[in-house]
Short mmCIF file of C-alpha atoms (C1' of nucleotides) in Angstrom, two decimals:
data_model
loop_
_atom_site.label_atom_id
_atom_site.label_comp_id
_atom_site.label_asym_id
_atom_site.label_seq_id
_atom_site.Cartn_x
_atom_site.Cartn_y
_atom_site.Cartn_z
CA UNK A 10 102.15 38.64 178.47
CA UNK A 11 99.36 36.12 178.19
CA UNK A 12 100.25 32.79 179.82
CA UNK A 13 97.96 29.71 179.68
CA UNK A 14 97.76 26.10 180.93
CA UNK A 15 96.05 23.39 178.95
CA UNK A 16 95.82 19.68 179.70
CA UNK A 17 95.54 18.54 176.12
CA UNK A 18 94.99 14.79 176.81
CA UNK A 19 97.26 13.52 174.05
CA UNK A 20 99.02 16.08 171.91
CA UNK A 21 99.26 13.80 168.89
CA UNK A 22 95.55 12.94 169.00
CA UNK A 23 94.65 16.60 169.49
CA UNK A 24 97.19 18.65 167.54
CA UNK A 25 94.47 20.36 165.57
CA UNK A 26 92.53 21.10 168.74
CA UNK A 27 95.67 22.74 170.07
CA UNK A 28 96.65 24.70 166.98
CA UNK A 29 93.15 26.05 166.37
CA UNK A 30 92.95 27.26 169.98
CA UNK A 31 96.47 28.80 169.73
CA UNK A 32 95.46 30.69 166.60
CA UNK A 33 92.33 32.04 168.25
CA UNK A 34 93.55 32.73 171.82
CA UNK A 35 97.01 34.00 170.83
CA UNK A 36 98.76 33.21 174.13
CA UNK A 37 102.39 34.18 174.45
CA UNK A 38 103.25 31.18 176.65
CA UNK A 39 101.48 27.86 177.15
CA UNK A 40 102.20 24.96 179.48
CA UNK A 41 100.79 21.65 178.33
CA UNK A 42 100.07 18.51 180.40
CA UNK A 43 99.30 14.92 179.41
CA UNK A 44 101.05 15.15 176.07
CA UNK A 45 101.38 11.32 176.32
CA UNK A 46 104.39 11.11 174.03
CA UNK A 47 108.12 11.04 174.04
CA UNK A 48 110.11 14.19 173.10
CA UNK A 49 110.95 12.94 169.61
CA UNK A 50 107.33 12.15 168.77
CA UNK A 51 105.92 15.58 169.73
CA UNK A 52 104.32 17.18 166.63
CA UNK A 53 106.72 20.12 166.74
CA UNK A 54 106.24 21.45 163.17
CA UNK A 55 102.65 22.77 163.47
CA UNK A 56 103.74 24.53 166.73
CA UNK A 57 106.76 26.08 165.05
CA UNK A 58 104.63 27.17 162.08
CA UNK A 59 102.56 29.30 164.50
CA UNK A 60 105.74 31.00 165.80
CA UNK A 61 106.24 29.14 169.06
CA UNK A 62 109.46 27.85 170.62
CA UNK A 63 109.05 24.53 172.27
CA UNK A 64 110.62 22.67 175.19
CA UNK A 65 109.33 19.16 175.90
CA UNK A 66 109.58 16.84 178.90
CA UNK A 67 107.88 13.80 177.48
CA UNK A 68 107.16 10.23 178.47
CA UNK A 69 105.96 7.21 176.59
CA UNK A 70 102.18 6.68 176.76
CA UNK A 71 101.42 8.65 179.91
CA UNK A 72 101.99 12.04 181.51
CA UNK A 73 104.45 14.41 179.75
CA UNK A 74 104.58 18.18 179.91
CA UNK A 75 105.80 20.97 177.59
CA UNK A 76 106.23 24.74 177.35
CA UNK A 77 105.42 26.75 174.25
CA UNK A 78 106.53 30.39 173.93
CA UNK A 79 106.67 33.07 171.28
CA UNK A 80 109.61 34.55 173.14
CA UNK A 81 112.75 32.54 173.83
CA UNK A 82 112.65 30.00 176.67
CA UNK A 83 115.64 30.39 178.97
CA UNK A 84 117.04 28.39 181.87
CA UNK A 85 114.87 25.38 181.15
CA UNK A 86 114.64 22.85 183.96
CA UNK A 87 112.97 19.43 183.67
CA UNK A 88 111.57 17.37 186.52
CA UNK A 89 110.44 18.26 190.03
CA UNK A 90 113.42 18.25 192.38
CA UNK A 91 113.44 16.17 195.55
CA UNK A 92 113.42 12.60 194.36
CA UNK A 93 116.08 11.34 191.89
CA UNK A 94 114.18 8.05 191.53
CA UNK A 95 111.01 9.68 190.23
CA UNK A 96 110.84 8.92 186.48
CA UNK A 97 107.45 10.41 185.73
CA UNK A 98 107.49 13.49 183.50
CA UNK A 99 105.26 15.95 185.27
CA UNK A 100 107.16 19.16 185.65
CA UNK A 101 109.01 21.75 183.60
CA UNK A 102 110.29 25.27 184.32
CA UNK A 103 111.57 28.04 182.13
CA UNK A 104 112.09 31.81 182.13
CA UNK A 105 110.47 34.10 179.54
CA UNK A 106 111.68 37.67 179.28
CA UNK A 107 109.15 40.22 178.09
CA UNK A 108 109.22 43.73 179.59
CA UNK A 109 110.57 41.80 182.56
CA UNK A 110 111.55 38.21 183.32
CA UNK A 111 108.81 35.78 184.40
CA UNK A 112 109.66 32.34 185.77
CA UNK A 113 107.05 29.78 184.66
CA UNK A 114 106.56 26.32 186.15
CA UNK A 115 104.26 23.91 184.27
CA UNK A 116 103.04 20.98 186.32
CA UNK A 117 100.88 17.85 186.06
CA UNK A 118 100.23 16.80 189.63
CA UNK A 119 99.57 13.07 190.19
CA UNK A 120 95.91 12.02 190.11
CA UNK A 121 96.35 9.79 193.15
CA UNK A 122 93.49 7.34 192.55
CA UNK A 123 92.69 4.92 193.86
CA UNK A 124 92.98 6.10 197.46
CA UNK A 125 94.14 4.95 199.85
CA UNK A 126 97.13 3.27 198.24
CA UNK A 127 100.60 3.80 196.73
CA UNK A 128 99.34 6.20 194.07
CA UNK A 129 97.78 8.42 196.74
CA UNK A 130 100.99 8.28 198.77
CA UNK A 131 102.91 9.34 195.64
CA UNK A 132 100.56 12.24 195.11
CA UNK A 133 101.02 13.54 198.64
CA UNK A 134 104.79 13.09 198.52
CA UNK A 135 104.84 14.91 195.17
CA UNK A 136 102.89 17.77 196.70
CA UNK A 137 105.40 18.14 199.50
CA UNK A 138 108.22 18.30 196.92
CA UNK A 139 106.19 20.90 195.02
CA UNK A 140 105.81 22.97 198.17
CA UNK A 141 109.57 22.89 198.74
CA UNK A 142 110.22 24.07 195.20
CA UNK A 143 107.45 26.70 195.50
CA UNK A 144 109.19 28.17 198.51
CA UNK A 145 112.43 28.40 196.54
CA UNK A 146 110.62 30.10 193.67
CA UNK A 147 108.81 32.46 196.01
CA UNK A 148 112.12 33.45 197.59
CA UNK A 149 113.37 34.64 194.16
CA UNK A 150 111.09 37.63 194.77
CA UNK A 151 110.31 37.86 191.11
CA UNK A 152 107.15 37.25 189.01
CA UNK A 153 106.60 33.44 189.05
CA UNK A 154 103.64 31.42 187.88
CA UNK A 155 103.15 27.78 188.92
CA UNK A 156 100.32 26.60 186.71
CA UNK A 157 98.90 23.35 185.42
CA UNK A 158 96.66 20.43 186.20
CA UNK A 159 96.83 20.20 190.02
CA UNK A 160 94.35 17.36 190.27
CA UNK A 161 93.01 18.94 193.43
CA UNK A 162 89.50 20.33 194.03
CA UNK A 163 90.24 23.07 196.50
CA UNK A 164 86.78 23.58 198.01
CA UNK A 165 83.26 22.11 197.76
CA UNK A 166 82.25 25.04 195.54
CA UNK A 167 84.86 23.93 193.02
CA UNK A 168 82.68 20.96 192.07
CA UNK A 169 79.14 20.84 190.66
CA UNK A 170 78.33 17.82 192.90
CA UNK A 171 80.99 17.78 195.67
CA UNK A 172 79.26 14.86 197.37
CA UNK A 173 80.27 12.69 194.38
CA UNK A 174 83.97 13.27 195.06
CA UNK A 175 84.24 12.47 198.78
CA UNK A 176 86.08 9.18 198.10
CA UNK A 177 88.23 10.54 195.28
CA UNK A 178 91.89 11.47 195.65
CA UNK A 179 91.20 14.85 194.08
CA UNK A 180 88.99 15.89 197.01
CA UNK A 181 90.59 14.20 200.02
CA UNK A 182 91.23 16.43 203.05
CA UNK A 183 95.01 15.61 202.73
CA UNK A 184 95.12 16.78 199.04
CA UNK A 185 93.22 19.94 199.81
CA UNK A 186 95.36 20.68 202.91
CA UNK A 187 98.53 20.16 200.89
CA UNK A 188 97.35 22.71 198.31
CA UNK A 189 96.35 25.13 201.05
CA UNK A 190 99.84 24.89 202.59
CA UNK A 191 101.37 25.94 199.30
CA UNK A 192 98.86 28.82 198.90
CA UNK A 193 99.47 29.93 202.51
CA UNK A 194 103.23 30.22 201.74
CA UNK A 195 102.31 33.35 199.76
CA UNK A 196 100.80 32.22 196.43
CA UNK A 197 97.52 33.54 194.93
CA UNK A 198 95.00 31.41 193.06
CA UNK A 199 94.29 33.63 190.08
CA UNK A 200 90.84 32.35 189.18
CA UNK A 201 89.53 32.43 192.73
CA UNK A 202 90.95 35.93 193.16
CA UNK A 203 88.71 37.18 190.36
CA UNK A 204 85.61 35.21 191.51
CA UNK A 205 85.88 35.36 195.30
CA UNK A 206 82.18 35.13 196.01
CA UNK A 207 81.11 32.39 193.57
CA UNK A 208 78.97 29.72 195.31
CA UNK A 209 79.57 27.18 192.57
CA UNK A 210 82.26 27.12 189.89
CA UNK A 211 83.76 28.10 187.60
CA UNK A 212 85.04 24.73 186.35
CA UNK A 213 88.00 23.65 184.13
CA UNK A 214 87.29 19.93 183.63
CA UNK A 215 84.26 17.92 182.61
CA UNK A 216 84.54 14.11 182.35
CA UNK A 217 83.87 12.49 178.97
CA UNK A 218 81.51 10.06 180.67
CA UNK A 219 77.84 10.20 181.44
CA UNK A 220 77.16 13.50 179.71
CA UNK A 221 79.16 15.49 182.27
CA UNK A 222 79.62 18.52 179.96
CA UNK A 223 75.94 18.57 178.97
CA UNK A 224 74.95 18.59 182.65
CA UNK A 225 77.70 21.09 183.56
CA UNK A 226 78.95 18.44 185.97
CA UNK A 227 82.44 19.99 186.19
CA UNK A 228 85.25 20.52 188.64
CA UNK A 229 88.03 23.16 188.98
CA UNK A 230 91.41 21.40 189.08
CA UNK A 231 93.52 23.43 186.69
CA UNK A 232 95.04 26.30 188.63
CA UNK A 233 97.30 29.32 188.11
CA UNK A 234 99.28 30.20 191.24
CA UNK A 235 100.94 33.56 191.25
CA UNK A 236 103.86 34.80 193.35
CA UNK A 237 103.27 38.19 194.98
CA UNK A 238 105.33 39.89 192.32
CA UNK A 239 103.29 38.17 189.53
CA UNK A 240 100.01 39.03 191.25
CA UNK A 241 101.07 42.70 191.25
CA UNK A 242 101.19 42.52 187.47
CA UNK A 243 97.79 40.84 186.96
CA UNK A 244 95.62 42.41 184.23
CA UNK A 245 93.10 39.67 183.48
CA UNK A 246 92.28 36.02 183.99
CA UNK A 247 90.07 33.58 182.08
CA UNK A 248 88.86 30.12 181.42
CA UNK A 249 88.23 29.20 177.78
CA UNK A 250 85.18 27.19 178.62
CA UNK A 251 83.85 27.20 175.01
CA UNK A 252 86.72 24.89 173.95
CA UNK A 253 84.92 22.03 175.72
CA UNK A 254 81.95 22.25 173.31
CA UNK A 255 84.06 22.03 170.09
CA UNK A 256 85.06 19.02 168.03
CA UNK A 257 87.39 16.47 169.59
CA UNK A 258 87.86 18.45 172.82
CA UNK A 259 90.17 17.63 175.68
CA UNK A 260 88.34 16.94 178.91
CA UNK A 261 90.12 20.03 180.31
CA UNK A 262 89.90 23.56 178.97
CA UNK A 263 92.62 26.26 178.90
CA UNK A 264 93.03 28.64 181.85
CA UNK A 265 95.02 31.83 181.38
CA UNK A 266 96.27 35.05 182.92
CA UNK A 267 97.43 38.27 181.29
CA UNK A 268 100.31 39.93 183.13
CA UNK A 269 101.70 43.41 182.54
CA UNK A 270 105.11 41.90 181.87
"C1'" DA B 14 74.35 0.45 191.90
"C1'" DT B 15 76.38 0.43 187.61
"C1'" DG B 16 78.27 2.29 183.69
"C1'" DG B 17 79.34 5.70 180.97
"C1'" DT B 18 84.55 7.86 177.38
"C1'" DT B 19 89.19 8.59 175.64
"C1'" DG B 20 94.38 7.85 174.34
"C1'" DA B 21 98.21 4.86 173.80
"C1'" DT B 22 98.93 0.47 172.94
"C1'" DG B 23 98.34 -3.90 171.20
"C1'" DG B 24 96.44 -6.41 176.72
"C1'" DT B 25 94.99 -3.38 179.60
"C1'" DC B 26 96.12 0.81 182.26
"C1'" DA B 27 95.46 5.62 183.47
"C1'" DA B 28 92.40 9.17 183.89
#
DNA sequence: ATGGTTGATGGTCAA
């Protein structure tokens, strides 16, 4: 079962970017972030034409997440628990049953800039809620993936120029510590597992500005976290870096894992 | 040091 995450940066503006990648990469399940549209405006037809079921948790203008799956999506849950007043659409969960059931959580973690400030406070509070949900999911003792745009640069080697990020919410000690706390609860970072000794990179995001792609001025902020039972099924991982060089790219590229499930 | 880009929206905000 090939499962991917892709921050599409506006699914209506980039539906052809999405469908051409789907046709080529042939993932079984995809979580999308920053769809930037309400449920009823999601371009569902081209997705259905490619054989995908679709569950959307949209929002007008900003944020918005979705899950696509060639297999049925079961037990869909929208929103990150822990704050009834949170109206931002950043989290969706569903179960996909292949050879065995895999629980999949797609997330768009708050950016948190500027910091310090209320947006950064929201980010850190959101991360504590995510940790609480992650512990519940871990305790299911089943294959679970929590994947998406985490908006956290875990370590200096996850940025081409880490010194440029020292004042950014994505690289604050508090943001990095909050991600480490989740990992230390028993989750595995799939990309880092396969490239443990890399001194720089790989990256998943390159800004549109200032020729960042051309200079390979990237960061790694899109992550796939695996529960122990999911990690046991890991066959392969990848970053579809070439997508960034194509026409009308997102500023993020897809990240995927293949599980024996 | 500043500005550089993009989407959704319809003036700016978010990233």
